């Protein structure tokens, strides 16, 4: 699924009061601005100028089309002139697509000699946008507001980032998740209300028997396996002689992908307690599928599988990397605290600092043969970790800022991919906040998606958002969670 297949509709607010000459100028400038924004290279999807709106009927008609058109991932509005907001009410009250209010103006600076009453009539964004802002607030419209000059790369980048989050909303609404088996026995945080999630987020989460995967594996040909082994060789170093174990992972990958593609699923989960008929837990197989953009969650965690797919989609074309992650253990030294993230096997190589190695080691749990897996270190850089939890009656999205580092220890006997980071505001405060909010051990770690984009996504999805930042204190967080709990119960 391509991010570029979505488009965003640009609508410029005005009214008939100003006469055709002003409206022609507004229309011409809107086209010029659209062309410039598209040419900036900072928007991931095309912006399509639709109209300069002058009436209630025009806006309602455009919103109806936007709701109906699956390519339209959102609307971007701006008021070049004053645009009385009552004519926007009927349209915006029925809008089902993400909405961005771009508060800009055509001219960058006030032209000292040129400015007169004609100029003032034409260039009224400063108060036209305030009328529009009032209506958004009055309607409680979930909206993104971006202010600044449209030629400023900062503004263009900001709009582009919002587009990625909004496209993530559309992606979410069509996402299908394939579950192999159920969740790991007795685990609470990986559970959740799949009916509620489908109603709110659109996810279709369904189960397929592991036996069907085993049958599909049996139908994979030697030629298909050989071709995939060549792809492994092109991307990874083979640090094992056990080619049988590696080719078994290739067989698993081909079979899982065949089932995913047949059902139109872009994320999957499995559980090491339910591998009946399989010789190895998929490791390398899952990692290579993750590298191709599929979402994955271990131990039946379908929520993190879906979130991984969504963040991967939102960051398509970027190169920082996004991975299914798990907090494993801490380094609580007086001179510096670190979190070590890893998983039994399935960390995505998109976050690797160097060319991953394929290794084969025993697993210790799951009662299967030693699986082949990719081993590597995650690269340094600022990132976020994200966890979606079911609070009973509503969802909470928790996002924490982190700073990834080159692992401070080589850990030569750790047989899995690993990422090391310093959590914000610091390890122990961050941990206290994370536990207070109820964040899971499974997360999505992304170097590309920002906390602001997750906040945008959560707002559009109508869910609670908790952000643990450099400035978060446990006291403030507790108060915020208490108030949010009251508010969300009333909603
Ligand atoms: Mn796990």
Short mmCIF file of N, CA, C and O and ligand atoms in Angstrom, two decimals, residues 299 324 326 343 441-442, ligand 1:
data_model
loop_
_atom_site.label_atom_id
_atom_site.label_comp_id
_atom_site.label_asym_id
_atom_site.label_seq_id
_atom_site.Cartn_x
_atom_site.Cartn_y
_atom_site.Cartn_z
N UNK A 299 3.45 -12.93 20.80
CA UNK A 299 2.55 -13.44 21.86
C UNK A 299 1.09 -13.06 21.61
O UNK A 299 0.34 -12.77 22.54
N UNK A 324 8.80 -3.29 15.84
CA UNK A 324 8.16 -3.90 17.00
C UNK A 324 9.24 -4.06 18.07
O UNK A 324 10.34 -4.51 17.79
N UNK A 326 10.32 -4.47 22.54
CA UNK A 326 9.93 -4.86 23.89
C UNK A 326 11.00 -4.40 24.86
O UNK A 326 12.20 -4.60 24.61
N UNK A 343 13.66 -8.49 21.50
CA UNK A 343 12.55 -9.44 21.61
C UNK A 343 13.14 -10.82 21.47
O UNK A 343 14.35 -10.95 21.21
N UNK A 441 4.55 -3.73 27.80
CA UNK A 441 5.96 -4.07 27.56
C UNK A 441 6.25 -4.09 26.07
O UNK A 441 7.38 -3.85 25.65
N UNK A 442 5.25 -4.39 25.25
CA UNK A 442 5.40 -4.30 23.80
C UNK A 442 5.16 -2.87 23.34
O UNK A 442 4.22 -2.23 23.79
MN1 LIG B 1 6.97 -10.16 23.81
#
